[in-house]
Amino acid sequence: MKCKKQRTILDLFSFWSCANCREIKEDEIIIIGKRIIGIYYLRESCCYLTTNDEIFFAFSSKLGQLLQEAMLVHRKIVLLIMEDFILEEMGSIFEAFLEIGLDIQIIIV
């Protein structure tokens, strides 16, 4: 992956595409019975690019869309915003939320 390397004068005008990058994650929806666990990745670009998180939250169209859908559906939703997410570590917490009857939306920055 050339995105992890620093650019030099020799490849200054080269175009690097993230289309086939293994580091880019796609949104996931896990349905368990009538309950939903949605995992959404806000960064549509490469995770190695640095951005200001405050500006990122303010102008994120995906975050606005997720909040609008949550308001329109009127479901009981737990919204979690995390930097790193490992499903196996959070299993017991999610199990408790699902038993109560809550849907879970995880937004990963």
PDB file of N, CA and C in Angstrom:
ATOM      1  N   MET A   1       0.831  -1.171   0.000  1.00  0.00           N
ATOM      2  CA  MET A   1       0.000   0.000   0.000  1.00  0.00           C
ATOM      3  C   MET A   1       0.873   1.230   0.000  1.00  0.00           C
ATOM      4  N   LYS A   2       0.756   1.992  -1.040  1.00  0.00           N
ATOM      5  CA  LYS A   2       1.567   3.190  -1.161  1.00  0.00           C
ATOM      6  C   LYS A   2       1.088   4.298  -0.234  1.00  0.00           C
ATOM      7  N   CYS A   3      -0.137   4.197   0.267  1.00  0.00           N
ATOM      8  CA  CYS A   3      -0.650   5.268   1.118  1.00  0.00           C
ATOM      9  C   CYS A   3       0.082   5.332   2.451  1.00  0.00           C
ATOM     10  N   LYS A   4       0.691   4.234   2.891  1.00  0.00           N
ATOM     11  CA  LYS A   4       1.433   4.229   4.142  1.00  0.00           C
ATOM     12  C   LYS A   4       2.814   4.847   3.984  1.00  0.00           C
ATOM     13  N   LYS A   5       3.282   4.951   2.765  1.00  0.00           N
ATOM     14  CA  LYS A   5       4.601   5.509   2.511  1.00  0.00           C
ATOM     15  C   LYS A   5       4.504   7.019   2.339  1.00  0.00           C
ATOM     16  N   GLN A   6       5.610   7.675   2.549  1.00  0.00           N
ATOM     17  CA  GLN A   6       5.671   9.114   2.314  1.00  0.00           C
ATOM     18  C   GLN A   6       5.889   9.375   0.832  1.00  0.00           C
ATOM     19  N   ARG A   7       5.282  10.404   0.327  1.00  0.00           N
ATOM     20  CA  ARG A   7       5.498  10.783  -1.072  1.00  0.00           C
ATOM     21  C   ARG A   7       6.890  11.381  -1.228  1.00  0.00           C
ATOM     22  N   THR A   8       7.451  11.166  -2.387  1.00  0.00           N
ATOM     23  CA  THR A   8       8.738  11.758  -2.724  1.00  0.00           C
ATOM     24  C   THR A   8       8.563  12.618  -3.967  1.00  0.00           C
ATOM     25  N   ILE A   9       9.616  13.280  -4.353  1.00  0.00           N
ATOM     26  CA  ILE A   9       9.574  14.113  -5.559  1.00  0.00           C
ATOM     27  C   ILE A   9       9.295  13.260  -6.792  1.00  0.00           C
ATOM     28  N   LEU A  10       9.771  12.032  -6.800  1.00  0.00           N
ATOM     29  CA  LEU A  10       9.619  11.173  -7.974  1.00  0.00           C
ATOM     30  C   LEU A  10       8.166  10.780  -8.238  1.00  0.00           C
ATOM     31  N   ASP A  11       7.372  10.631  -7.188  1.00  0.00           N
ATOM     32  CA  ASP A  11       5.974  10.233  -7.394  1.00  0.00           C
ATOM     33  C   ASP A  11       5.005  11.333  -6.943  1.00  0.00           C
ATOM     34  N   LEU A  12       5.430  12.557  -7.045  1.00  0.00           N
ATOM     35  CA  LEU A  12       4.614  13.685  -6.605  1.00  0.00           C
ATOM     36  C   LEU A  12       3.315  13.803  -7.400  1.00  0.00           C
ATOM     37  N   PHE A  13       3.347  13.500  -8.676  1.00  0.00           N
ATOM     38  CA  PHE A  13       2.164  13.648  -9.524  1.00  0.00           C
ATOM     39  C   PHE A  13       1.462  12.319  -9.795  1.00  0.00           C
ATOM     40  N   SER A  14       1.788  11.287  -9.052  1.00  0.00           N
ATOM     41  CA  SER A  14       1.116   9.994  -9.201  1.00  0.00           C
ATOM     42  C   SER A  14      -0.228  10.039  -8.475  1.00  0.00           C
ATOM     43  N   PHE A  15      -1.214   9.377  -9.043  1.00  0.00           N
ATOM     44  CA  PHE A  15      -2.532   9.289  -8.432  1.00  0.00           C
ATOM     45  C   PHE A  15      -2.650   7.948  -7.727  1.00  0.00           C
ATOM     46  N   TRP A  16      -2.936   7.980  -6.440  1.00  0.00           N
ATOM     47  CA  TRP A  16      -3.105   6.743  -5.682  1.00  0.00           C
ATOM     48  C   TRP A  16      -4.580   6.578  -5.358  1.00  0.00           C
ATOM     49  N   SER A  17      -5.122   5.457  -5.710  1.00  0.00           N
ATOM     50  CA  SER A  17      -6.533   5.188  -5.480  1.00  0.00           C
ATOM     51  C   SER A  17      -6.699   4.256  -4.283  1.00  0.00           C
ATOM     52  N   CYS A  18      -7.741   4.456  -3.526  1.00  0.00           N
ATOM     53  CA  CYS A  18      -8.041   3.600  -2.377  1.00  0.00           C
ATOM     54  C   CYS A  18      -9.090   2.541  -2.730  1.00  0.00           C
ATOM     55  N   ALA A  19      -9.365   2.351  -4.006  1.00  0.00           N
ATOM     56  CA  ALA A  19     -10.439   1.451  -4.431  1.00  0.00           C
ATOM     57  C   ALA A  19     -10.214   0.013  -3.981  1.00  0.00           C
ATOM     58  N   ASN A  20      -9.003  -0.480  -4.029  1.00  0.00           N
ATOM     59  CA  ASN A  20      -8.725  -1.872  -3.667  1.00  0.00           C
ATOM     60  C   ASN A  20      -7.994  -1.994  -2.338  1.00  0.00           C
ATOM     61  N   CYS A  21      -8.063  -0.990  -1.513  1.00  0.00           N
ATOM     62  CA  CYS A  21      -7.328  -0.978  -0.247  1.00  0.00           C
ATOM     63  C   CYS A  21      -8.001  -1.916   0.760  1.00  0.00           C
ATOM     64  N   ARG A  22      -7.193  -2.674   1.480  1.00  0.00           N
ATOM     65  CA  ARG A  22      -7.713  -3.586   2.501  1.00  0.00           C
ATOM     66  C   ARG A  22      -8.048  -2.869   3.799  1.00  0.00           C
ATOM     67  N   GLU A  23      -7.573  -1.652   3.966  1.00  0.00           N
ATOM     68  CA  GLU A  23      -7.776  -0.917   5.208  1.00  0.00           C
ATOM     69  C   GLU A  23      -9.134  -0.220   5.276  1.00  0.00           C
ATOM     70  N   ILE A  24      -9.784  -0.001   4.144  1.00  0.00           N
ATOM     71  CA  ILE A  24     -11.079   0.679   4.136  1.00  0.00           C
ATOM     72  C   ILE A  24     -12.162  -0.307   4.565  1.00  0.00           C
ATOM     73  N   LYS A  25     -12.966   0.102   5.539  1.00  0.00           N
ATOM     74  CA  LYS A  25     -14.007  -0.765   6.084  1.00  0.00           C
ATOM     75  C   LYS A  25     -15.366  -0.326   5.552  1.00  0.00           C
ATOM     76  N   GLU A  26     -16.256  -1.280   5.364  1.00  0.00           N
ATOM     77  CA  GLU A  26     -17.610  -0.990   4.890  1.00  0.00           C
ATOM     78  C   GLU A  26     -18.603  -1.161   6.032  1.00  0.00           C
ATOM     79  N   ASP A  27     -19.718  -0.474   5.929  1.00  0.00           N
ATOM     80  CA  ASP A  27     -20.760  -0.553   6.951  1.00  0.00           C
ATOM     81  C   ASP A  27     -21.313  -1.972   7.036  1.00  0.00           C
ATOM     82  N   GLU A  28     -21.740  -2.353   8.248  1.00  0.00           N
ATOM     83  CA  GLU A  28     -22.291  -3.692   8.464  1.00  0.00           C
ATOM     84  C   GLU A  28     -23.604  -3.566   9.227  1.00  0.00           C
ATOM     85  N   ILE A  29     -24.524  -4.462   8.946  1.00  0.00           N
ATOM     86  CA  ILE A  29     -25.769  -4.549   9.705  1.00  0.00           C
ATOM     87  C   ILE A  29     -25.947  -5.998  10.125  1.00  0.00           C
ATOM     88  N   ILE A  30     -26.069  -6.205  11.430  1.00  0.00           N
ATOM     89  CA  ILE A  30     -26.255  -7.545  11.991  1.00  0.00           C
ATOM     90  C   ILE A  30     -27.678  -7.602  12.541  1.00  0.00           C
ATOM     91  N   ILE A  31     -28.468  -8.551  12.058  1.00  0.00           N
ATOM     92  CA  ILE A  31     -29.852  -8.691  12.506  1.00  0.00           C
ATOM     93  C   ILE A  31     -29.949  -9.931  13.382  1.00  0.00           C
ATOM     94  N   ILE A  32     -30.388  -9.722  14.624  1.00  0.00           N
ATOM     95  CA  ILE A  32     -30.564 -10.819  15.574  1.00  0.00           C
ATOM     96  C   ILE A  32     -32.025 -10.792  16.006  1.00  0.00           C
ATOM     97  N   GLY A  33     -32.820 -11.707  15.474  1.00  0.00           N
ATOM     98  CA  GLY A  33     -34.251 -11.709  15.756  1.00  0.00           C
ATOM     99  C   GLY A  33     -34.893 -10.461  15.195  1.00  0.00           C
ATOM    100  N   LYS A  34     -35.520  -9.665  16.075  1.00  0.00           N
ATOM    101  CA  LYS A  34     -36.126  -8.405  15.645  1.00  0.00           C
ATOM    102  C   LYS A  34     -35.215  -7.213  15.910  1.00  0.00           C
ATOM    103  N   ARG A  35     -34.062  -7.451  16.455  1.00  0.00           N
ATOM    104  CA  ARG A  35     -33.146  -6.381  16.836  1.00  0.00           C
ATOM    105  C   ARG A  35     -32.025  -6.217  15.822  1.00  0.00           C
ATOM    106  N   ILE A  36     -31.504  -5.002  15.745  1.00  0.00           N
ATOM    107  CA  ILE A  36     -30.482  -4.670  14.756  1.00  0.00           C
ATOM    108  C   ILE A  36     -29.258  -4.092  15.454  1.00  0.00           C
ATOM    109  N   ILE A  37     -28.087  -4.557  15.044  1.00  0.00           N
ATOM    110  CA  ILE A  37     -26.824  -3.925  15.416  1.00  0.00           C
ATOM    111  C   ILE A  37     -26.240  -3.369  14.124  1.00  0.00           C
ATOM    112  N   GLY A  38     -26.159  -2.055  14.028  1.00  0.00           N
ATOM    113  CA  GLY A  38     -25.595  -1.406  12.847  1.00  0.00           C
ATOM    114  C   GLY A  38     -24.221  -0.860  13.171  1.00  0.00           C
ATOM    115  N   ILE A  39     -23.243  -1.188  12.356  1.00  0.00           N
ATOM    116  CA  ILE A  39     -21.877  -0.701  12.537  1.00  0.00           C
ATOM    117  C   ILE A  39     -21.571   0.189  11.344  1.00  0.00           C
ATOM    118  N   TYR A  40     -21.353   1.463  11.610  1.00  0.00           N
ATOM    119  CA  TYR A  40     -21.144   2.441  10.546  1.00  0.00           C
ATOM    120  C   TYR A  40     -19.771   3.081  10.704  1.00  0.00           C
ATOM    121  N   TYR A  41     -19.053   3.163   9.618  1.00  0.00           N
ATOM    122  CA  TYR A  41     -17.734   3.793   9.601  1.00  0.00           C
ATOM    123  C   TYR A  41     -17.880   5.164   8.956  1.00  0.00           C
ATOM    124  N   LEU A  42     -17.598   6.223   9.708  1.00  0.00           N
ATOM    125  CA  LEU A  42     -17.765   7.573   9.177  1.00  0.00           C
ATOM    126  C   LEU A  42     -16.697   7.937   8.164  1.00  0.00           C
ATOM    127  N   ARG A  43     -15.512   7.422   8.325  1.00  0.00           N
ATOM    128  CA  ARG A  43     -14.429   7.766   7.403  1.00  0.00           C
ATOM    129  C   ARG A  43     -14.606   6.989   6.115  1.00  0.00           C
ATOM    130  N   GLU A  44     -14.930   7.703   5.057  1.00  0.00           N
ATOM    131  CA  GLU A  44     -15.045   7.060   3.760  1.00  0.00           C
ATOM    132  C   GLU A  44     -13.712   7.080   3.035  1.00  0.00           C
ATOM    133  N   SER A  45     -12.788   7.858   3.567  1.00  0.00           N
ATOM    134  CA  SER A  45     -11.468   7.931   2.951  1.00  0.00           C
ATOM    135  C   SER A  45     -10.512   7.033   3.725  1.00  0.00           C
ATOM    136  N   CYS A  46      -9.274   7.105   3.388  1.00  0.00           N
ATOM    137  CA  CYS A  46      -8.251   6.260   3.994  1.00  0.00           C
ATOM    138  C   CYS A  46      -8.082   6.605   5.473  1.00  0.00           C
ATOM    139  N   CYS A  47      -7.926   5.600   6.302  1.00  0.00           N
ATOM    140  CA  CYS A  47      -7.766   5.835   7.732  1.00  0.00           C
ATOM    141  C   CYS A  47      -6.400   6.428   8.065  1.00  0.00           C
ATOM    142  N   TYR A  48      -5.487   6.437   7.117  1.00  0.00           N
ATOM    143  CA  TYR A  48      -4.157   6.996   7.358  1.00  0.00           C
ATOM    144  C   TYR A  48      -4.102   8.489   7.082  1.00  0.00           C
ATOM    145  N   LEU A  49      -5.152   9.052   6.505  1.00  0.00           N
ATOM    146  CA  LEU A  49      -5.198  10.490   6.292  1.00  0.00           C
ATOM    147  C   LEU A  49      -5.661  11.156   7.574  1.00  0.00           C
ATOM    148  N   THR A  50      -5.023  12.225   7.950  1.00  0.00           N
ATOM    149  CA  THR A  50      -5.389  12.910   9.182  1.00  0.00           C
ATOM    150  C   THR A  50      -6.456  13.956   8.885  1.00  0.00           C
ATOM    151  N   THR A  51      -7.453  14.021   9.764  1.00  0.00           N
ATOM    152  CA  THR A  51      -8.507  15.023   9.646  1.00  0.00           C
ATOM    153  C   THR A  51      -8.803  15.572  11.027  1.00  0.00           C
ATOM    154  N   ASN A  52      -9.379  16.745  11.071  1.00  0.00           N
ATOM    155  CA  ASN A  52      -9.808  17.342  12.321  1.00  0.00           C
ATOM    156  C   ASN A  52     -11.173  16.747  12.667  1.00  0.00           C
ATOM    157  N   ASP A  53     -11.272  16.066  13.809  1.00  0.00           N
ATOM    158  CA  ASP A  53     -12.507  15.352  14.154  1.00  0.00           C
ATOM    159  C   ASP A  53     -13.697  16.284  14.348  1.00  0.00           C
ATOM    160  N   GLU A  54     -13.476  17.499  14.863  1.00  0.00           N
ATOM    161  CA  GLU A  54     -14.592  18.422  15.058  1.00  0.00           C
ATOM    162  C   GLU A  54     -15.205  18.817  13.721  1.00  0.00           C
ATOM    163  N   ILE A  55     -14.376  19.120  12.752  1.00  0.00           N
ATOM    164  CA  ILE A  55     -14.872  19.457  11.416  1.00  0.00           C
ATOM    165  C   ILE A  55     -15.503  18.228  10.778  1.00  0.00           C
ATOM    166  N   PHE A  56     -14.915  17.074  11.044  1.00  0.00           N
ATOM    167  CA  PHE A  56     -15.408  15.829  10.471  1.00  0.00           C
ATOM    168  C   PHE A  56     -16.833  15.544  10.935  1.00  0.00           C
ATOM    169  N   PHE A  57     -17.114  15.726  12.235  1.00  0.00           N
ATOM    170  CA  PHE A  57     -18.459  15.505  12.750  1.00  0.00           C
ATOM    171  C   PHE A  57     -19.433  16.552  12.224  1.00  0.00           C
ATOM    172  N   ALA A  58     -18.995  17.779  12.120  1.00  0.00           N
ATOM    173  CA  ALA A  58     -19.892  18.864  11.714  1.00  0.00           C
ATOM    174  C   ALA A  58     -20.377  18.702  10.278  1.00  0.00           C
ATOM    175  N   PHE A  59     -19.526  18.226   9.392  1.00  0.00           N
ATOM    176  CA  PHE A  59     -19.882  18.160   7.978  1.00  0.00           C
ATOM    177  C   PHE A  59     -20.109  16.738   7.471  1.00  0.00           C
ATOM    178  N   SER A  60     -20.305  15.789   8.365  1.00  0.00           N
ATOM    179  CA  SER A  60     -20.508  14.406   7.953  1.00  0.00           C
ATOM    180  C   SER A  60     -21.961  14.201   7.518  1.00  0.00           C
ATOM    181  N   SER A  61     -22.162  13.932   6.238  1.00  0.00           N
ATOM    182  CA  SER A  61     -23.518  13.697   5.739  1.00  0.00           C
ATOM    183  C   SER A  61     -24.048  12.349   6.227  1.00  0.00           C
ATOM    184  N   LYS A  62     -23.152  11.377   6.402  1.00  0.00           N
ATOM    185  CA  LYS A  62     -23.584  10.056   6.868  1.00  0.00           C
ATOM    186  C   LYS A  62     -24.100  10.123   8.305  1.00  0.00           C
ATOM    187  N   LEU A  63     -23.448  10.896   9.164  1.00  0.00           N
ATOM    188  CA  LEU A  63     -23.902  11.037  10.546  1.00  0.00           C
ATOM    189  C   LEU A  63     -25.265  11.712  10.593  1.00  0.00           C
ATOM    190  N   GLY A  64     -25.461  12.737   9.782  1.00  0.00           N
ATOM    191  CA  GLY A  64     -26.764  13.397   9.717  1.00  0.00           C
ATOM    192  C   GLY A  64     -27.856  12.459   9.247  1.00  0.00           C
ATOM    193  N   GLN A  65     -27.550  11.638   8.263  1.00  0.00           N
ATOM    194  CA  GLN A  65     -28.523  10.681   7.746  1.00  0.00           C
ATOM    195  C   GLN A  65     -28.874   9.638   8.806  1.00  0.00           C
ATOM    196  N   LEU A  66     -27.887   9.148   9.554  1.00  0.00           N
ATOM    197  CA  LEU A  66     -28.146   8.166  10.605  1.00  0.00           C
ATOM    198  C   LEU A  66     -29.037   8.748  11.696  1.00  0.00           C
ATOM    199  N   LEU A  67     -28.791   9.974  12.091  1.00  0.00           N
ATOM    200  CA  LEU A  67     -29.608  10.599  13.129  1.00  0.00           C
ATOM    201  C   LEU A  67     -31.030  10.861  12.636  1.00  0.00           C
ATOM    202  N   GLN A  68     -31.195  11.256  11.380  1.00  0.00           N
ATOM    203  CA  GLN A  68     -32.537  11.459  10.822  1.00  0.00           C
ATOM    204  C   GLN A  68     -33.316  10.155  10.770  1.00  0.00           C
ATOM    205  N   GLU A  69     -32.662   9.076  10.349  1.00  0.00           N
ATOM    206  CA  GLU A  69     -33.342   7.781  10.299  1.00  0.00           C
ATOM    207  C   GLU A  69     -33.751   7.329  11.687  1.00  0.00           C
ATOM    208  N   ALA A  70     -32.909   7.568  12.675  1.00  0.00           N
ATOM    209  CA  ALA A  70     -33.240   7.181  14.045  1.00  0.00           C
ATOM    210  C   ALA A  70     -34.454   7.953  14.552  1.00  0.00           C
ATOM    211  N   MET A  71     -34.561   9.220  14.194  1.00  0.00           N
ATOM    212  CA  MET A  71     -35.704  10.019  14.629  1.00  0.00           C
ATOM    213  C   MET A  71     -36.981   9.628  13.895  1.00  0.00           C
ATOM    214  N   LEU A  72     -36.887   9.286  12.622  1.00  0.00           N
ATOM    215  CA  LEU A  72     -38.073   8.942  11.841  1.00  0.00           C
ATOM    216  C   LEU A  72     -38.645   7.583  12.215  1.00  0.00           C
ATOM    217  N   VAL A  73     -37.795   6.645  12.557  1.00  0.00           N
ATOM    218  CA  VAL A  73     -38.249   5.284  12.840  1.00  0.00           C
ATOM    219  C   VAL A  73     -38.865   5.180  14.231  1.00  0.00           C
ATOM    220  N   HIS A  74     -38.491   6.054  15.144  1.00  0.00           N
ATOM    221  CA  HIS A  74     -38.986   6.060  16.519  1.00  0.00           C
ATOM    222  C   HIS A  74     -38.721   4.743  17.240  1.00  0.00           C
ATOM    223  N   ARG A  75     -37.582   4.167  17.000  1.00  0.00           N
ATOM    224  CA  ARG A  75     -37.204   2.963  17.732  1.00  0.00           C
ATOM    225  C   ARG A  75     -36.354   3.350  18.922  1.00  0.00           C
ATOM    226  N   LYS A  76     -36.248   2.424  19.846  1.00  0.00           N
ATOM    227  CA  LYS A  76     -35.344   2.621  20.969  1.00  0.00           C
ATOM    228  C   LYS A  76     -33.945   2.246  20.496  1.00  0.00           C
ATOM    229  N   ILE A  77     -33.091   3.246  20.391  1.00  0.00           N
ATOM    230  CA  ILE A  77     -31.767   3.034  19.818  1.00  0.00           C
ATOM    231  C   ILE A  77     -30.702   3.520  20.794  1.00  0.00           C
ATOM    232  N   VAL A  78     -29.670   2.720  20.971  1.00  0.00           N
ATOM    233  CA  VAL A  78     -28.485   3.128  21.713  1.00  0.00           C
ATOM    234  C   VAL A  78     -27.442   3.529  20.685  1.00  0.00           C
ATOM    235  N   LEU A  79     -26.941   4.744  20.800  1.00  0.00           N
ATOM    236  CA  LEU A  79     -25.957   5.257  19.854  1.00  0.00           C
ATOM    237  C   LEU A  79     -24.595   5.289  20.540  1.00  0.00           C
ATOM    238  N   LEU A  80     -23.634   4.563  19.997  1.00  0.00           N
ATOM    239  CA  LEU A  80     -22.277   4.530  20.540  1.00  0.00           C
ATOM    240  C   LEU A  80     -21.320   5.110  19.517  1.00  0.00           C
ATOM    241  N   ILE A  81     -20.453   6.006  19.961  1.00  0.00           N
ATOM    242  CA  ILE A  81     -19.424   6.560  19.086  1.00  0.00           C
ATOM    243  C   ILE A  81     -18.083   6.105  19.635  1.00  0.00           C
ATOM    244  N   MET A  82     -17.331   5.362  18.820  1.00  0.00           N
ATOM    245  CA  MET A  82     -16.077   4.759  19.267  1.00  0.00           C
ATOM    246  C   MET A  82     -14.980   4.998  18.241  1.00  0.00           C
ATOM    247  N   GLU A  83     -13.735   4.929  18.701  1.00  0.00           N
ATOM    248  CA  GLU A  83     -12.612   5.022  17.773  1.00  0.00           C
ATOM    249  C   GLU A  83     -12.218   3.646  17.262  1.00  0.00           C
ATOM    250  N   ASP A  84     -12.145   2.685  18.144  1.00  0.00           N
ATOM    251  CA  ASP A  84     -11.820   1.307  17.766  1.00  0.00           C
ATOM    252  C   ASP A  84     -12.949   0.417  18.245  1.00  0.00           C
ATOM    253  N   PHE A  85     -13.250  -0.614  17.485  1.00  0.00           N
ATOM    254  CA  PHE A  85     -14.362  -1.483  17.844  1.00  0.00           C
ATOM    255  C   PHE A  85     -13.990  -2.933  17.599  1.00  0.00           C
ATOM    256  N   ILE A  86     -14.154  -3.755  18.634  1.00  0.00           N
ATOM    257  CA  ILE A  86     -13.969  -5.200  18.526  1.00  0.00           C
ATOM    258  C   ILE A  86     -15.229  -5.837  19.109  1.00  0.00           C
ATOM    259  N   LEU A  87     -15.990  -6.510  18.264  1.00  0.00           N
ATOM    260  CA  LEU A  87     -17.292  -7.049  18.656  1.00  0.00           C
ATOM    261  C   LEU A  87     -17.177  -8.053  19.799  1.00  0.00           C
ATOM    262  N   GLU A  88     -16.139  -8.867  19.793  1.00  0.00           N
ATOM    263  CA  GLU A  88     -15.999  -9.905  20.811  1.00  0.00           C
ATOM    264  C   GLU A  88     -15.835  -9.317  22.214  1.00  0.00           C
ATOM    265  N   GLU A  89     -15.189  -8.156  22.327  1.00  0.00           N
ATOM    266  CA  GLU A  89     -14.978  -7.543  23.635  1.00  0.00           C
ATOM    267  C   GLU A  89     -16.257  -6.930  24.196  1.00  0.00           C
ATOM    268  N   MET A  90     -17.183  -6.547  23.348  1.00  0.00           N
ATOM    269  CA  MET A  90     -18.395  -5.861  23.776  1.00  0.00           C
ATOM    270  C   MET A  90     -19.612  -6.787  23.789  1.00  0.00           C
ATOM    271  N   GLY A  91     -19.423  -8.074  23.629  1.00  0.00           N
ATOM    272  CA  GLY A  91     -20.526  -9.020  23.485  1.00  0.00           C
ATOM    273  C   GLY A  91     -21.514  -9.009  24.628  1.00  0.00           C
ATOM    274  N   SER A  92     -21.039  -9.005  25.869  1.00  0.00           N
ATOM    275  CA  SER A  92     -21.955  -9.060  27.012  1.00  0.00           C
ATOM    276  C   SER A  92     -22.766  -7.770  27.143  1.00  0.00           C
ATOM    277  N   ILE A  93     -22.163  -6.646  26.801  1.00  0.00           N
ATOM    278  CA  ILE A  93     -22.887  -5.371  26.862  1.00  0.00           C
ATOM    279  C   ILE A  93     -23.995  -5.349  25.814  1.00  0.00           C
ATOM    280  N   PHE A  94     -23.672  -5.782  24.597  1.00  0.00           N
ATOM    281  CA  PHE A  94     -24.677  -5.803  23.535  1.00  0.00           C
ATOM    282  C   PHE A  94     -25.784  -6.795  23.845  1.00  0.00           C
ATOM    283  N   GLU A  95     -25.437  -7.899  24.462  1.00  0.00           N
ATOM    284  CA  GLU A  95     -26.440  -8.893  24.836  1.00  0.00           C
ATOM    285  C   GLU A  95     -27.448  -8.289  25.812  1.00  0.00           C
ATOM    286  N   ALA A  96     -26.967  -7.500  26.764  1.00  0.00           N
ATOM    287  CA  ALA A  96     -27.858  -6.850  27.726  1.00  0.00           C
ATOM    288  C   ALA A  96     -28.767  -5.832  27.034  1.00  0.00           C
ATOM    289  N   PHE A  97     -28.214  -5.046  26.107  1.00  0.00           N
ATOM    290  CA  PHE A  97     -29.032  -4.077  25.368  1.00  0.00           C
ATOM    291  C   PHE A  97     -30.103  -4.774  24.541  1.00  0.00           C
ATOM    292  N   LEU A  98     -29.753  -5.872  23.899  1.00  0.00           N
ATOM    293  CA  LEU A  98     -30.710  -6.589  23.060  1.00  0.00           C
ATOM    294  C   LEU A  98     -31.808  -7.237  23.894  1.00  0.00           C
ATOM    295  N   GLU A  99     -31.479  -7.711  25.102  1.00  0.00           N
ATOM    296  CA  GLU A  99     -32.493  -8.301  25.978  1.00  0.00           C
ATOM    297  C   GLU A  99     -33.509  -7.255  26.424  1.00  0.00           C
ATOM    298  N   ILE A 100     -33.051  -6.035  26.631  1.00  0.00           N
ATOM    299  CA  ILE A 100     -33.948  -4.953  27.029  1.00  0.00           C
ATOM    300  C   ILE A 100     -34.872  -4.566  25.878  1.00  0.00           C
ATOM    301  N   GLY A 101     -34.439  -4.812  24.656  1.00  0.00           N
ATOM    302  CA  GLY A 101     -35.247  -4.483  23.485  1.00  0.00           C
ATOM    303  C   GLY A 101     -34.759  -3.255  22.745  1.00  0.00           C
ATOM    304  N   LEU A 102     -33.474  -2.961  22.865  1.00  0.00           N
ATOM    305  CA  LEU A 102     -32.903  -1.793  22.204  1.00  0.00           C
ATOM    306  C   LEU A 102     -32.155  -2.200  20.946  1.00  0.00           C
ATOM    307  N   ASP A 103     -32.250  -1.371  19.917  1.00  0.00           N
ATOM    308  CA  ASP A 103     -31.387  -1.520  18.746  1.00  0.00           C
ATOM    309  C   ASP A 103     -30.102  -0.752  19.024  1.00  0.00           C
ATOM    310  N   ILE A 104     -29.023  -1.176  18.401  1.00  0.00           N
ATOM    311  CA  ILE A 104     -27.718  -0.572  18.657  1.00  0.00           C
ATOM    312  C   ILE A 104     -27.151  -0.041  17.354  1.00  0.00           C
ATOM    313  N   GLN A 105     -26.727   1.214  17.369  1.00  0.00           N
ATOM    314  CA  GLN A 105     -26.002   1.792  16.246  1.00  0.00           C
ATOM    315  C   GLN A 105     -24.625   2.197  16.751  1.00  0.00           C
ATOM    316  N   ILE A 106     -23.606   1.667  16.122  1.00  0.00           N
ATOM    317  CA  ILE A 106     -22.232   1.964  16.501  1.00  0.00           C
ATOM    318  C   ILE A 106     -21.623   2.803  15.389  1.00  0.00           C
ATOM    319  N   ILE A 107     -21.162   3.974  15.740  1.00  0.00           N
ATOM    320  CA  ILE A 107     -20.527   4.858  14.768  1.00  0.00           C
ATOM    321  C   ILE A 107     -19.046   4.890  15.093  1.00  0.00           C
ATOM    322  N   ILE A 108     -18.238   4.445  14.150  1.00  0.00           N
ATOM    323  CA  ILE A 108     -16.800   4.364  14.366  1.00  0.00           C
ATOM    324  C   ILE A 108     -16.129   5.497  13.612  1.00  0.00           C
ATOM    325  N   VAL A 109     -15.344   6.263  14.360  1.00  0.00           N
ATOM    326  CA  VAL A 109     -14.649   7.414  13.778  1.00  0.00           C
ATOM    327  C   VAL A 109     -13.323   6.964  13.221  1.00  0.00           C
TER     328      VAL A 109
END
